[in-house]
Coordinates of C-alpha atoms (C1' of nucleotides) in Angstrom, one line a residue:
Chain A
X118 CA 15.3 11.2 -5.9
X119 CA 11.8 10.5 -6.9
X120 CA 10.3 13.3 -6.0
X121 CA 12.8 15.7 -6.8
X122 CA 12.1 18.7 -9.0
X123 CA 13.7 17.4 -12.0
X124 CA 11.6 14.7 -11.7
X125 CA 8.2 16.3 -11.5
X126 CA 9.4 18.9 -14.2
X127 CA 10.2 15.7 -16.3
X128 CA 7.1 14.1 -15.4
X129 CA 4.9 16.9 -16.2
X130 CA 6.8 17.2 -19.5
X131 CA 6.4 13.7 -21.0
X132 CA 2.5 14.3 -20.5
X133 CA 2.7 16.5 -23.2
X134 CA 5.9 15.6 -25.3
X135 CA 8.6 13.3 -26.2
X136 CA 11.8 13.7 -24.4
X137 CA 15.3 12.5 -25.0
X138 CA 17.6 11.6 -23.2
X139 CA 19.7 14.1 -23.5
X140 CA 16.2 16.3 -22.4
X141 CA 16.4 14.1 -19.0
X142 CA 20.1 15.6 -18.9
X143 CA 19.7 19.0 -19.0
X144 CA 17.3 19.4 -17.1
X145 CA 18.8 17.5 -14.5
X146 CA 21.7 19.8 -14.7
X147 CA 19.3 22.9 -13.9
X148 CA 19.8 25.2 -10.6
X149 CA 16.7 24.8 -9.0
X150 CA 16.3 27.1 -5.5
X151 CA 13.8 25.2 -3.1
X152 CA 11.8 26.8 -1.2
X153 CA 9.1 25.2 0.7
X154 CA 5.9 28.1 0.8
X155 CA 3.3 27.6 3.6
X156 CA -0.4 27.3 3.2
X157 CA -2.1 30.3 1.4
X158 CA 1.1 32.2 1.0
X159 CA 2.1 34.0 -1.9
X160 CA 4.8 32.3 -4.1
X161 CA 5.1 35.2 -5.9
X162 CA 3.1 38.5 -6.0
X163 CA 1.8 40.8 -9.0
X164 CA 3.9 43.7 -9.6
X165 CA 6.6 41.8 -8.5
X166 CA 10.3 42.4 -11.1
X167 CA 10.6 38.8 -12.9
X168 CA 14.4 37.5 -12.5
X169 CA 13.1 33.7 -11.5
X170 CA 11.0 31.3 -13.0
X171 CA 8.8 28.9 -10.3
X172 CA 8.4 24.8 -11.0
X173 CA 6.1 23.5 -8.5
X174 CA 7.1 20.7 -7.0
X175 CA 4.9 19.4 -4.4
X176 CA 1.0 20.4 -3.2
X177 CA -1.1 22.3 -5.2
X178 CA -0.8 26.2 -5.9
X179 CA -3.1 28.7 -7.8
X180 CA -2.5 32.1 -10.0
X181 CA -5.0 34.9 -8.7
X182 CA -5.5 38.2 -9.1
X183 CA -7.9 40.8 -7.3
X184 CA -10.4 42.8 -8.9
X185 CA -12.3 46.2 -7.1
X186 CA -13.4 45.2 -3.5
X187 CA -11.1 43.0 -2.8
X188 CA -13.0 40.4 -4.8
X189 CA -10.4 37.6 -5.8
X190 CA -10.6 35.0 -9.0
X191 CA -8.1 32.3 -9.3
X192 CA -6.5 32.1 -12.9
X193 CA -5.7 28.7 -12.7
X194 CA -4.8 26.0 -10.4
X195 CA -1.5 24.2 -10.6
X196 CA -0.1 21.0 -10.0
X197 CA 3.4 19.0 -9.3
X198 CA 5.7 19.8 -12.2
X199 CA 4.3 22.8 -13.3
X200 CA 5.7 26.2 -14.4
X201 CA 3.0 28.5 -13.8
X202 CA 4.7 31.6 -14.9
X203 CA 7.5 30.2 -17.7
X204 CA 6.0 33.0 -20.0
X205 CA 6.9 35.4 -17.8
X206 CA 10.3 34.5 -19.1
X207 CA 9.7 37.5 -21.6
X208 CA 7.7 39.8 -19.5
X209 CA 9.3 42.5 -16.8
X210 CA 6.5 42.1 -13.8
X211 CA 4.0 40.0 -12.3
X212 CA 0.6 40.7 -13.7
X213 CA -1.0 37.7 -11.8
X214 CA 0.1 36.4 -8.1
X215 CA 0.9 32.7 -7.0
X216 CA -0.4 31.1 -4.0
X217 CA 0.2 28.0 -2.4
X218 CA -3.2 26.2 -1.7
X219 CA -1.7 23.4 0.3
X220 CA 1.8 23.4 1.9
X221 CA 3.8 23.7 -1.4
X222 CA 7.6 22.8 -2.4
X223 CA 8.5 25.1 -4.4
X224 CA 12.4 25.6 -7.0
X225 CA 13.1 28.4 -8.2
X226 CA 15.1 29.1 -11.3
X227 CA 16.8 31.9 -12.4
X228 CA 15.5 33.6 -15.9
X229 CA 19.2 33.0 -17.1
X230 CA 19.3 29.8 -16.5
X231 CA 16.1 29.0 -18.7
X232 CA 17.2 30.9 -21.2
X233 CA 20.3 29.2 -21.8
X234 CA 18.5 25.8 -21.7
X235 CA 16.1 26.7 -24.3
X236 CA 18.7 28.1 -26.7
X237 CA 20.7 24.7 -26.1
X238 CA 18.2 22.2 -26.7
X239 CA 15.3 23.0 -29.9
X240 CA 13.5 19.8 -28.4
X241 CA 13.1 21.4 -25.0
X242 CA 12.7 24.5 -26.2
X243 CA 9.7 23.1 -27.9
X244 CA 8.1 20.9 -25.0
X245 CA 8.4 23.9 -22.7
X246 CA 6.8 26.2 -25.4
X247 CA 4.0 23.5 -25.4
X248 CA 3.5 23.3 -21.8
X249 CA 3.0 27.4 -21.8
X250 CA 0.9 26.7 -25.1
X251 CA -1.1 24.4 -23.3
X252 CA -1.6 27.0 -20.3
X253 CA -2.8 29.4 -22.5
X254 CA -5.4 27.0 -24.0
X255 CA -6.7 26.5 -20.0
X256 CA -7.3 30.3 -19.6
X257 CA -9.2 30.0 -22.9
X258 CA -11.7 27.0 -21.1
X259 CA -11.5 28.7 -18.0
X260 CA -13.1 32.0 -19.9
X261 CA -16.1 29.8 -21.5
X262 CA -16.6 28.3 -18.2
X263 CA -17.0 31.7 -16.3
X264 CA -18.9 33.8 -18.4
X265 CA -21.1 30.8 -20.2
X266 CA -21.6 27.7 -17.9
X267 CA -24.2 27.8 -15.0
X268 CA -23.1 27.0 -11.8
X269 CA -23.5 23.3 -11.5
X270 CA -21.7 22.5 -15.0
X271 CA -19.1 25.3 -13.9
X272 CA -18.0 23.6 -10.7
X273 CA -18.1 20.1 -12.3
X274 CA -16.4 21.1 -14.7
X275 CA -13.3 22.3 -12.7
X276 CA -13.8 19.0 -11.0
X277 CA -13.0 17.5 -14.9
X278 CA -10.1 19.6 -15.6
X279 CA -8.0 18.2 -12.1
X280 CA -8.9 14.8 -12.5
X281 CA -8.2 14.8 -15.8
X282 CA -4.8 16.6 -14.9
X283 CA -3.7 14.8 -12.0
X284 CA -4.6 11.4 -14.1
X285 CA -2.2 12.6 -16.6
X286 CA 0.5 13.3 -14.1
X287 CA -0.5 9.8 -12.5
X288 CA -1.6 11.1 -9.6
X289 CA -4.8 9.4 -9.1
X290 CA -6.4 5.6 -9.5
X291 CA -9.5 6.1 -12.2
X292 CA -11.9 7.9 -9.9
X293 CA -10.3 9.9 -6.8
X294 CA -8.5 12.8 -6.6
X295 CA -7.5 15.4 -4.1
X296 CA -8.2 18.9 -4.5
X297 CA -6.8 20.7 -1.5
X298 CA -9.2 23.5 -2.1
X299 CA -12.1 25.2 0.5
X300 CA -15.2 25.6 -0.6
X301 CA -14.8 29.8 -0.6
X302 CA -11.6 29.3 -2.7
X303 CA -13.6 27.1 -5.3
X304 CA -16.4 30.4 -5.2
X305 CA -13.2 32.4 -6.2
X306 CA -11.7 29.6 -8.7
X307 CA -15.4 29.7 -10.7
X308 CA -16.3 33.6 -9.9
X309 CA -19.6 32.3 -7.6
X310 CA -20.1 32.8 -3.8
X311 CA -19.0 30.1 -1.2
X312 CA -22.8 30.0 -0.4
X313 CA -23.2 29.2 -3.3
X314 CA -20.9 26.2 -4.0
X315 CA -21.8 24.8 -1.0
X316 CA -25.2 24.1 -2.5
X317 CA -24.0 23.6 -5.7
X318 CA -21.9 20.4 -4.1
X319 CA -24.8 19.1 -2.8
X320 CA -26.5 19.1 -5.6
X321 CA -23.5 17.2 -7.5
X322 CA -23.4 14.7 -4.9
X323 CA -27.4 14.7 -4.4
X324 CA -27.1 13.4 -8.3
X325 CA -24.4 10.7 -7.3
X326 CA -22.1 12.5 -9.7
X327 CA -19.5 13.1 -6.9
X328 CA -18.4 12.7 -3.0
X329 CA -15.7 13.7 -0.9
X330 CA -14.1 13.1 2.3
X331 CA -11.7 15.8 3.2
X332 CA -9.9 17.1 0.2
X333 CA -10.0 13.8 -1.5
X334 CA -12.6 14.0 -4.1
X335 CA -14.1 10.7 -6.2
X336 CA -16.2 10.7 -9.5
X337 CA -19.2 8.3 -8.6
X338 CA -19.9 9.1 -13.2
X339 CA -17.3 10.3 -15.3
X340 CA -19.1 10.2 -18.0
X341 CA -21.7 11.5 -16.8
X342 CA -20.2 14.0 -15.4
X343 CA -18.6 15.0 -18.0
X344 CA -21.7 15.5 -20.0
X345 CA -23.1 17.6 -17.5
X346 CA -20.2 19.8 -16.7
X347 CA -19.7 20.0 -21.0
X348 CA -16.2 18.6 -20.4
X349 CA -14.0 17.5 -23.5
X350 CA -10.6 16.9 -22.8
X351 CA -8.7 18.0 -25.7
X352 CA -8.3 21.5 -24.7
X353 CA -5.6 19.9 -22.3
X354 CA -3.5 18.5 -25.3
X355 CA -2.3 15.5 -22.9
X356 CA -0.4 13.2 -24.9
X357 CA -2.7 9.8 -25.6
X358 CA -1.2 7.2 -22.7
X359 CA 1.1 4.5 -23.6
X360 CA -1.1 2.0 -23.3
X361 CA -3.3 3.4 -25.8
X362 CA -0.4 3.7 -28.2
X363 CA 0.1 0.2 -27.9
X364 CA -2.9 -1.3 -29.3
Chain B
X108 CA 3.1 49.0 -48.6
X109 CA 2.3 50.6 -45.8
X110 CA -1.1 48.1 -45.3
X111 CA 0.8 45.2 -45.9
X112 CA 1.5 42.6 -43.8
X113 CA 4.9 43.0 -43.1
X114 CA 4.3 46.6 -42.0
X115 CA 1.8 45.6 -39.5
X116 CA 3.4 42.3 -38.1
X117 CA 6.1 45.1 -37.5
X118 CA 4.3 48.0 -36.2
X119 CA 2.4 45.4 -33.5
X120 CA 6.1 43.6 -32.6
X121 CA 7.1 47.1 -32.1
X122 CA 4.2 48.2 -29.5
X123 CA 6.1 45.7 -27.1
X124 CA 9.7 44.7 -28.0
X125 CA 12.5 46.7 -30.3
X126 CA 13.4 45.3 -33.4
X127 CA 16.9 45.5 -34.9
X128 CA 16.7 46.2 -39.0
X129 CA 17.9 42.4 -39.2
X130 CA 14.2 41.4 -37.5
X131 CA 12.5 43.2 -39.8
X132 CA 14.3 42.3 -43.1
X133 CA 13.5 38.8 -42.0
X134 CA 9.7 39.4 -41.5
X135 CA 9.8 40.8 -44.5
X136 CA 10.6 37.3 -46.1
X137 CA 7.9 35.6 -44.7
X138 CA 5.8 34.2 -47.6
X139 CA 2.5 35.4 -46.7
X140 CA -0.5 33.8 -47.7
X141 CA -2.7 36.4 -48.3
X142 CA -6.7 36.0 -47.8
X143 CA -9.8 37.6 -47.7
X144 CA -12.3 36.3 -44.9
X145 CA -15.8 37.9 -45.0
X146 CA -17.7 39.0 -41.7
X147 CA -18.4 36.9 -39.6
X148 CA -16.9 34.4 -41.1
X149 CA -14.5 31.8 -39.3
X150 CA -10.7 32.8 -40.2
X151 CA -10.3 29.3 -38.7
X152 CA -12.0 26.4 -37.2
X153 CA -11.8 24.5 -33.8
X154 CA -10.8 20.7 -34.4
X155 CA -8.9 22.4 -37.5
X156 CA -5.2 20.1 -37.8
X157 CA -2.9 23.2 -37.4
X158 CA -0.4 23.8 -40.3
X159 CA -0.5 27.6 -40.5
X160 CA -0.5 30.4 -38.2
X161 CA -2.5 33.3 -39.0
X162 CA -1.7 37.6 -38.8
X163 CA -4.7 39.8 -38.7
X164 CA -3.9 42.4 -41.5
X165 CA -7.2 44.3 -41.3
X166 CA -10.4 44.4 -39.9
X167 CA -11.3 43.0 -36.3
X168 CA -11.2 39.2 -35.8
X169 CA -11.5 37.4 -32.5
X170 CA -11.4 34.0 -30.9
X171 CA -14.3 32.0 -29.4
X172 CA -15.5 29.0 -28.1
X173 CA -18.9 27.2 -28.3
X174 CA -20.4 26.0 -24.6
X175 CA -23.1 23.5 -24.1
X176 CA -26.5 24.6 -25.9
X177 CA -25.1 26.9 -28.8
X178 CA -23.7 29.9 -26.0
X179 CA -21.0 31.7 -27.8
X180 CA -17.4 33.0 -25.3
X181 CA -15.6 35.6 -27.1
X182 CA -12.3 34.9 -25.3
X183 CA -9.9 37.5 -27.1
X184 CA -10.5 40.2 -29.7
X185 CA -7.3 41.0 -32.5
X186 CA -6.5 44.2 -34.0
X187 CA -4.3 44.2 -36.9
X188 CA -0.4 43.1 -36.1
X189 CA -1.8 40.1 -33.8
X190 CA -1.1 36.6 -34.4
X191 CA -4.1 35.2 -32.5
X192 CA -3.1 31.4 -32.7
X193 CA 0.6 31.7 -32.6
X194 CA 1.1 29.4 -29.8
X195 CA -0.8 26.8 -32.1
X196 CA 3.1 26.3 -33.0
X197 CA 3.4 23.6 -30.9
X198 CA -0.2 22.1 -30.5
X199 CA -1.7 20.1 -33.1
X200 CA -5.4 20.5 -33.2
X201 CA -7.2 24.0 -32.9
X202 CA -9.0 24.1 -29.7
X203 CA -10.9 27.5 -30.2
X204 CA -12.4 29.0 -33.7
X205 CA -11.4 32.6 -35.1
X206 CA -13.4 34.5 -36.8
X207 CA -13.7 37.7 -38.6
X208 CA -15.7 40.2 -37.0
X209 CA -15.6 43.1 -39.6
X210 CA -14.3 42.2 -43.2
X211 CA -10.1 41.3 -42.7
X212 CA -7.5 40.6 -44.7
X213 CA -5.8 37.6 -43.4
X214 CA -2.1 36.1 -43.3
X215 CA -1.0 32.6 -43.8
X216 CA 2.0 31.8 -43.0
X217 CA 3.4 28.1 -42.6
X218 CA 4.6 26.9 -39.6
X219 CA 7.2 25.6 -41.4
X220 CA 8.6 29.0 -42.1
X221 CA 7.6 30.4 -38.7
X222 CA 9.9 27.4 -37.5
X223 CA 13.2 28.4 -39.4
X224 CA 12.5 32.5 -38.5
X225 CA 12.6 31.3 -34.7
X226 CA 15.2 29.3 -35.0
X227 CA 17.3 31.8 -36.9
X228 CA 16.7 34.7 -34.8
X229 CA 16.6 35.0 -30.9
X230 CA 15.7 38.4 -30.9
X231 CA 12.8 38.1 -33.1
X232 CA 12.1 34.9 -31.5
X233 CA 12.5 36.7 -28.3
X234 CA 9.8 39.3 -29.8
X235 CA 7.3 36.4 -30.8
X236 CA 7.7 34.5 -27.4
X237 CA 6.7 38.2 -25.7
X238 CA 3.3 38.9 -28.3
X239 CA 2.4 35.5 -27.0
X240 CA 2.9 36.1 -23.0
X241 CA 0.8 39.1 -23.4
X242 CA -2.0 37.3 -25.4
X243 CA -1.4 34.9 -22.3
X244 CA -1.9 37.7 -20.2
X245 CA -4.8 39.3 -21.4
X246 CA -6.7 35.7 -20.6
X247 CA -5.5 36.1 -17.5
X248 CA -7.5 39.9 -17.0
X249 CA -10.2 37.8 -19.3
X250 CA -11.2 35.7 -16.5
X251 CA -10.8 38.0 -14.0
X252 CA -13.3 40.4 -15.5
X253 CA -16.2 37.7 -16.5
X254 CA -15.7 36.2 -12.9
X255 CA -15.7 39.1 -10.6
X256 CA -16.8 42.7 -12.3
X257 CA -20.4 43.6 -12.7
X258 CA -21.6 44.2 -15.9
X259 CA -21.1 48.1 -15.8
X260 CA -17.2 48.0 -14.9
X261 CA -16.7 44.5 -17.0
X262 CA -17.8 46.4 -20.3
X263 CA -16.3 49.6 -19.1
X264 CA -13.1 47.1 -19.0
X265 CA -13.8 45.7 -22.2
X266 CA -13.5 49.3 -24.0
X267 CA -10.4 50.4 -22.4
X268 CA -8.4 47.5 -23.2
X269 CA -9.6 47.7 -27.1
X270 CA -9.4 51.9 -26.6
X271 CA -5.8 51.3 -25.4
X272 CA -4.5 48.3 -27.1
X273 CA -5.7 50.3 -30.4
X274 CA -3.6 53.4 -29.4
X275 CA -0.7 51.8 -28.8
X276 CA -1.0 50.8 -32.3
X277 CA -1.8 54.2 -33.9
X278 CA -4.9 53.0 -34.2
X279 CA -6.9 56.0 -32.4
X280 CA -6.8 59.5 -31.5
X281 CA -6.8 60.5 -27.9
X282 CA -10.2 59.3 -27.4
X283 CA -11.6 57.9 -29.6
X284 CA -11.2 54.3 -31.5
X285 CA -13.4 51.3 -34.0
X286 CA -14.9 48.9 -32.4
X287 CA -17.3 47.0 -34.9
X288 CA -19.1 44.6 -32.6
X289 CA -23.3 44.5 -32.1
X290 CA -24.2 44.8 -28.6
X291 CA -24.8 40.5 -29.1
X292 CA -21.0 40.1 -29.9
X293 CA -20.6 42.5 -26.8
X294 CA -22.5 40.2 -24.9
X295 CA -20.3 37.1 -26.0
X296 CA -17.2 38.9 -25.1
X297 CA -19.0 39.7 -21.9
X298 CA -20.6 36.7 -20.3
X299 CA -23.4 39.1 -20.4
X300 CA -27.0 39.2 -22.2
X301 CA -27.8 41.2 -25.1
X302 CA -30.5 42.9 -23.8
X303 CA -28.6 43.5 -20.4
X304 CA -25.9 44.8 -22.6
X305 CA -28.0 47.3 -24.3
X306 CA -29.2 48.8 -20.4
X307 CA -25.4 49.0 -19.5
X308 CA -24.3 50.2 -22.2
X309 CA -27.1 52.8 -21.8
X310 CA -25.7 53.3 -18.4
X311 CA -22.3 54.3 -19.5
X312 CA -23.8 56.9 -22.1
X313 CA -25.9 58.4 -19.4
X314 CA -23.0 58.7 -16.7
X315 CA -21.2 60.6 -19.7
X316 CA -18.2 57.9 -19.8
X317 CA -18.8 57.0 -23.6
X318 CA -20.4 58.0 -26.8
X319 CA -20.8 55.8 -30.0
X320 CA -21.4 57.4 -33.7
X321 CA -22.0 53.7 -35.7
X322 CA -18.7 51.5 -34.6
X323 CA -16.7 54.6 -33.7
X324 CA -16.6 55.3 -30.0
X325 CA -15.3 57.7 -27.8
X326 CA -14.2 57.7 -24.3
X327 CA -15.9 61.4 -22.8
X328 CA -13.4 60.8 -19.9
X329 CA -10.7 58.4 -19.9
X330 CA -9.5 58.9 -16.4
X331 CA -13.4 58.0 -14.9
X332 CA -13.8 55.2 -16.8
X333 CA -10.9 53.3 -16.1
X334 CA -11.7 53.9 -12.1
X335 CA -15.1 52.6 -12.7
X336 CA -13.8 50.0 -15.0
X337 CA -11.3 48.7 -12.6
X338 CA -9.1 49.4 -15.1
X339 CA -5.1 48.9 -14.6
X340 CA -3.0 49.0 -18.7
X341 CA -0.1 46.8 -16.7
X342 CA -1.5 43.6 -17.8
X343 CA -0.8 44.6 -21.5
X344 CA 3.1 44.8 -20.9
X345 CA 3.1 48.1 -23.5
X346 CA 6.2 49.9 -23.8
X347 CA 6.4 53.3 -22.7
X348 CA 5.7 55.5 -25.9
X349 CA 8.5 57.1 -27.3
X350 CA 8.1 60.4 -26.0
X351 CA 8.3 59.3 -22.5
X352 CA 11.2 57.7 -22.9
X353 CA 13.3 61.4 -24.2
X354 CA 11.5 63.4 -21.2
Chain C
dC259 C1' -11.8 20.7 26.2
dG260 C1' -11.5 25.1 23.9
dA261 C1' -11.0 27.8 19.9
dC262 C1' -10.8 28.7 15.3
dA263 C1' -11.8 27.5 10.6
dA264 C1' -14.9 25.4 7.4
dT265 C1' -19.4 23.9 6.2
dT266 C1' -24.2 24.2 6.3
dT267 C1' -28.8 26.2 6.6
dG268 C1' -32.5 29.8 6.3
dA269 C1' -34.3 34.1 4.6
dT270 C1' -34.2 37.8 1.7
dC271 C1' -32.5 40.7 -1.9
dT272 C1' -30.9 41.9 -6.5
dG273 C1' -28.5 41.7 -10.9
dT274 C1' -29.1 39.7 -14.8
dC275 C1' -31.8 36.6 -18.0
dT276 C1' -35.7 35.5 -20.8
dC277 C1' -39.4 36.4 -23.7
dA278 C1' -41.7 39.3 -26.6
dA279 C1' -42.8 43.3 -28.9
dC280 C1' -41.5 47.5 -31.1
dT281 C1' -38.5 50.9 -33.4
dA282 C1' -34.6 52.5 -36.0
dT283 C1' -31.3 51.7 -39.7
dG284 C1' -29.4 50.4 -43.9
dG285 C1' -29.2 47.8 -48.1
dT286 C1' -31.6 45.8 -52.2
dG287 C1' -34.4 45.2 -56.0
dG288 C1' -38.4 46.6 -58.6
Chain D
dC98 C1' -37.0 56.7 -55.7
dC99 C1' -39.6 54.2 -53.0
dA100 C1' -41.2 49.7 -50.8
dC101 C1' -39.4 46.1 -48.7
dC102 C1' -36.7 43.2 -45.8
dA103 C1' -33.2 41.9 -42.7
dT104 C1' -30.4 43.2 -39.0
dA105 C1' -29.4 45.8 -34.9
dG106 C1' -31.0 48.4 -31.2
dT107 C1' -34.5 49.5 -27.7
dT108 C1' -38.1 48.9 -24.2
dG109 C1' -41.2 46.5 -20.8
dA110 C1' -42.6 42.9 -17.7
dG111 C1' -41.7 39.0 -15.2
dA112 C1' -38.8 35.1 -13.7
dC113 C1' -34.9 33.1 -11.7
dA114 C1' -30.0 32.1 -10.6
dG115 C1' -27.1 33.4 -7.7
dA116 C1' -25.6 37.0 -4.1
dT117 C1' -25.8 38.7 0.5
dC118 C1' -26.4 38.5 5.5
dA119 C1' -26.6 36.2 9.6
dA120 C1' -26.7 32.3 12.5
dA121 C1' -26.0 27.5 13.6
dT122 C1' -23.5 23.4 13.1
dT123 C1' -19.7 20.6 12.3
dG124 C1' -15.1 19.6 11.9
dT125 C1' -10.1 19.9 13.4
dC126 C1' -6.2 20.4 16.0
dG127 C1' -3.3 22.1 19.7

DNA sequence: CGACAATTTGATCTGTCTCAACTATGGTGG
DNA sequence: CCACCATAGTTGAGACAGATCAAATTGTCG
């Protein structure tokens, strides 16, 4: 089952800690409730009674939440093996909604069940408290990059932080990515107007820093991309690769 | 010791979960490094390898990050009780700064020790897991307000959390509560300008929704400003006050 | 091929920024 | 007690990044 849940949750997991076997086990032994959630439909919606906890499994999915007017900004985007709302774990309702971007696969697993699991294992306990630890430091980039980064190092940088991601989750060769995202939902993911991004991408790709075709994006630069979008990795806490351990 | 730590890590744990006697004798055996961090001053430093976790005892403190060029983002501001970098537990390397924005008395306490007290108690545990969702939370509203509120209704916003984070801690009257930021520190908090700071906040005076006396402000009328504000007090996962809960 | 969604382009408007000067305010030392 | 200095707040003028509106173009898929 390669592309099971347990398998993206472990995946996701071992990005950012050390698991044991016994890790593997459990989590193997979870009850997960698939649910496959089409195309910009909510996965779950603010105000919402928490009882479940949601793992994505497959596509990509978003947190959002609307301001006056309709207006929307996207929290954070979300890929395979991620527990967007495992805090909510102590919270009563939804203060933040979750949308599937691209057709998503989506398990679902009840509070109880997580709770039992972290009072089981102290070393899951731990990486999952990590992996919520590490969601908070996003939010904490994702601030700086709204209220303090024009609009050209804004959207590169949210180019950064999914390539970076996806690498980490080896789901992408060294330069491509997909981002299944319209150009009006990257205006809501970095607070600017689709008119605005459009242009924006033109100018990324007028500087050879990026291209795309479809929702598969490539970095022509990373680093020089990363300098202009004022990218530095170690807000993402990824674990250094194997390979690099090796040396 | 009604200033101490203890009573404060205790009064803020109480804002938003119930403590058994039990929780509290335990808190009360934390060994508390006790320190003294000037204005403006950094409680603690980004890149910082992370061995402590810190309670705000007194004063104002908040967290911030540095973007390209020297521009400051204010990305959280603590009132006394809060554990600003609590879910540093499981990271290794600070990825913000904290700093002192009035005079504060700060406590240390070792990781080590915050370790054992989760592992000995779930409830308190429980407690420390649900200050950390709501810090997680408030991000969340964060990025929603730099990204899609104008500057009127995004510092309108900024007040009312502060105004009702602080009552929910005793901290204020009806109306009025401390806020001892310049209009600069405003503006990093904001996304904003100074300068444009100064008109808005101008704006807000003139449309009778706030007054300021020094660092002391009051809301004129709570009701207006959190409809122009755009202001909703879900996202701070508050329990109802005590006398609600007897009507 | 038709229809709908997404992207692109042009023109104009506006909220906010920048720069620079001026005015409180409050603390310090002579 | 006053003169001084630093810090914070205020004001004005001009520039600009990004928003808005509207229309044209290019996908994309049944």
């Amino acid at each position: 089952m390669p592309n099971s849940a347990q398998a993206q949750l472990v995946r996701q997991l071992e990005s950012i800690a050390t698991l044991t076997d016994e890790d593997r086990t459990q989590i193997a032994a979870l009850p997960f409730h698939m649910k496959n959630v089409a195309q910009r439909h909510d996965v779950m919606q603010q105000g919402a009674k928490l009882t479940v906890c949601c793992l994505i499994v497959r596509g990509l999915a978003c947190r959002y939440k609307l301001a006056h007017g309709g207006r929307r900004q996207i929290l954070s985007l979300h890929l395979p093996g991620d527990m967007p709302d495992l805090q909510g774990l102590e919270l009563d309702y939804m203060d933040h909604s979750i949308q599937a971007m691209s057709p998503c696969e989506v398990a679902y697993i009840p509070h109880q069940s997580m709770e039992a699991l972290i009072l089981g294992s102290p070393s899951l306990s731990r990486a999952l408290r990590r992996h919520a630890a590490i969601d908070g430091s996003i939010f904490r980039e994702w601030i700086t990059n709204v209220g303090r980064r024009d609009a050209l190092p804004r959207i590169g940088h949210l180019f950064c932080e999914v390539f970076t991601r996806s690498r980490a989750l080896g789901l992408s060769d060294g330069r491509s990515f997909t981002l299944n995202l319209t150009q009006a939902e990257i205006a809501d993911a970095t607070g600017l107007s689709a008119v605005h991004v459009n242009r924006t991408l033109q100018a990324l790709r007028g500087q050879h820093l990026i291209s795309s075709r479809g929702s598969t994006h490539t970095i022509l630069n990373v680093e020089a991309l990363e300098r202009v979008a004022d990218f530095d990795a170690a807000y993402l806490h990824l674990l250094p690769p194997r390979a690099a351990l090796m040396s």
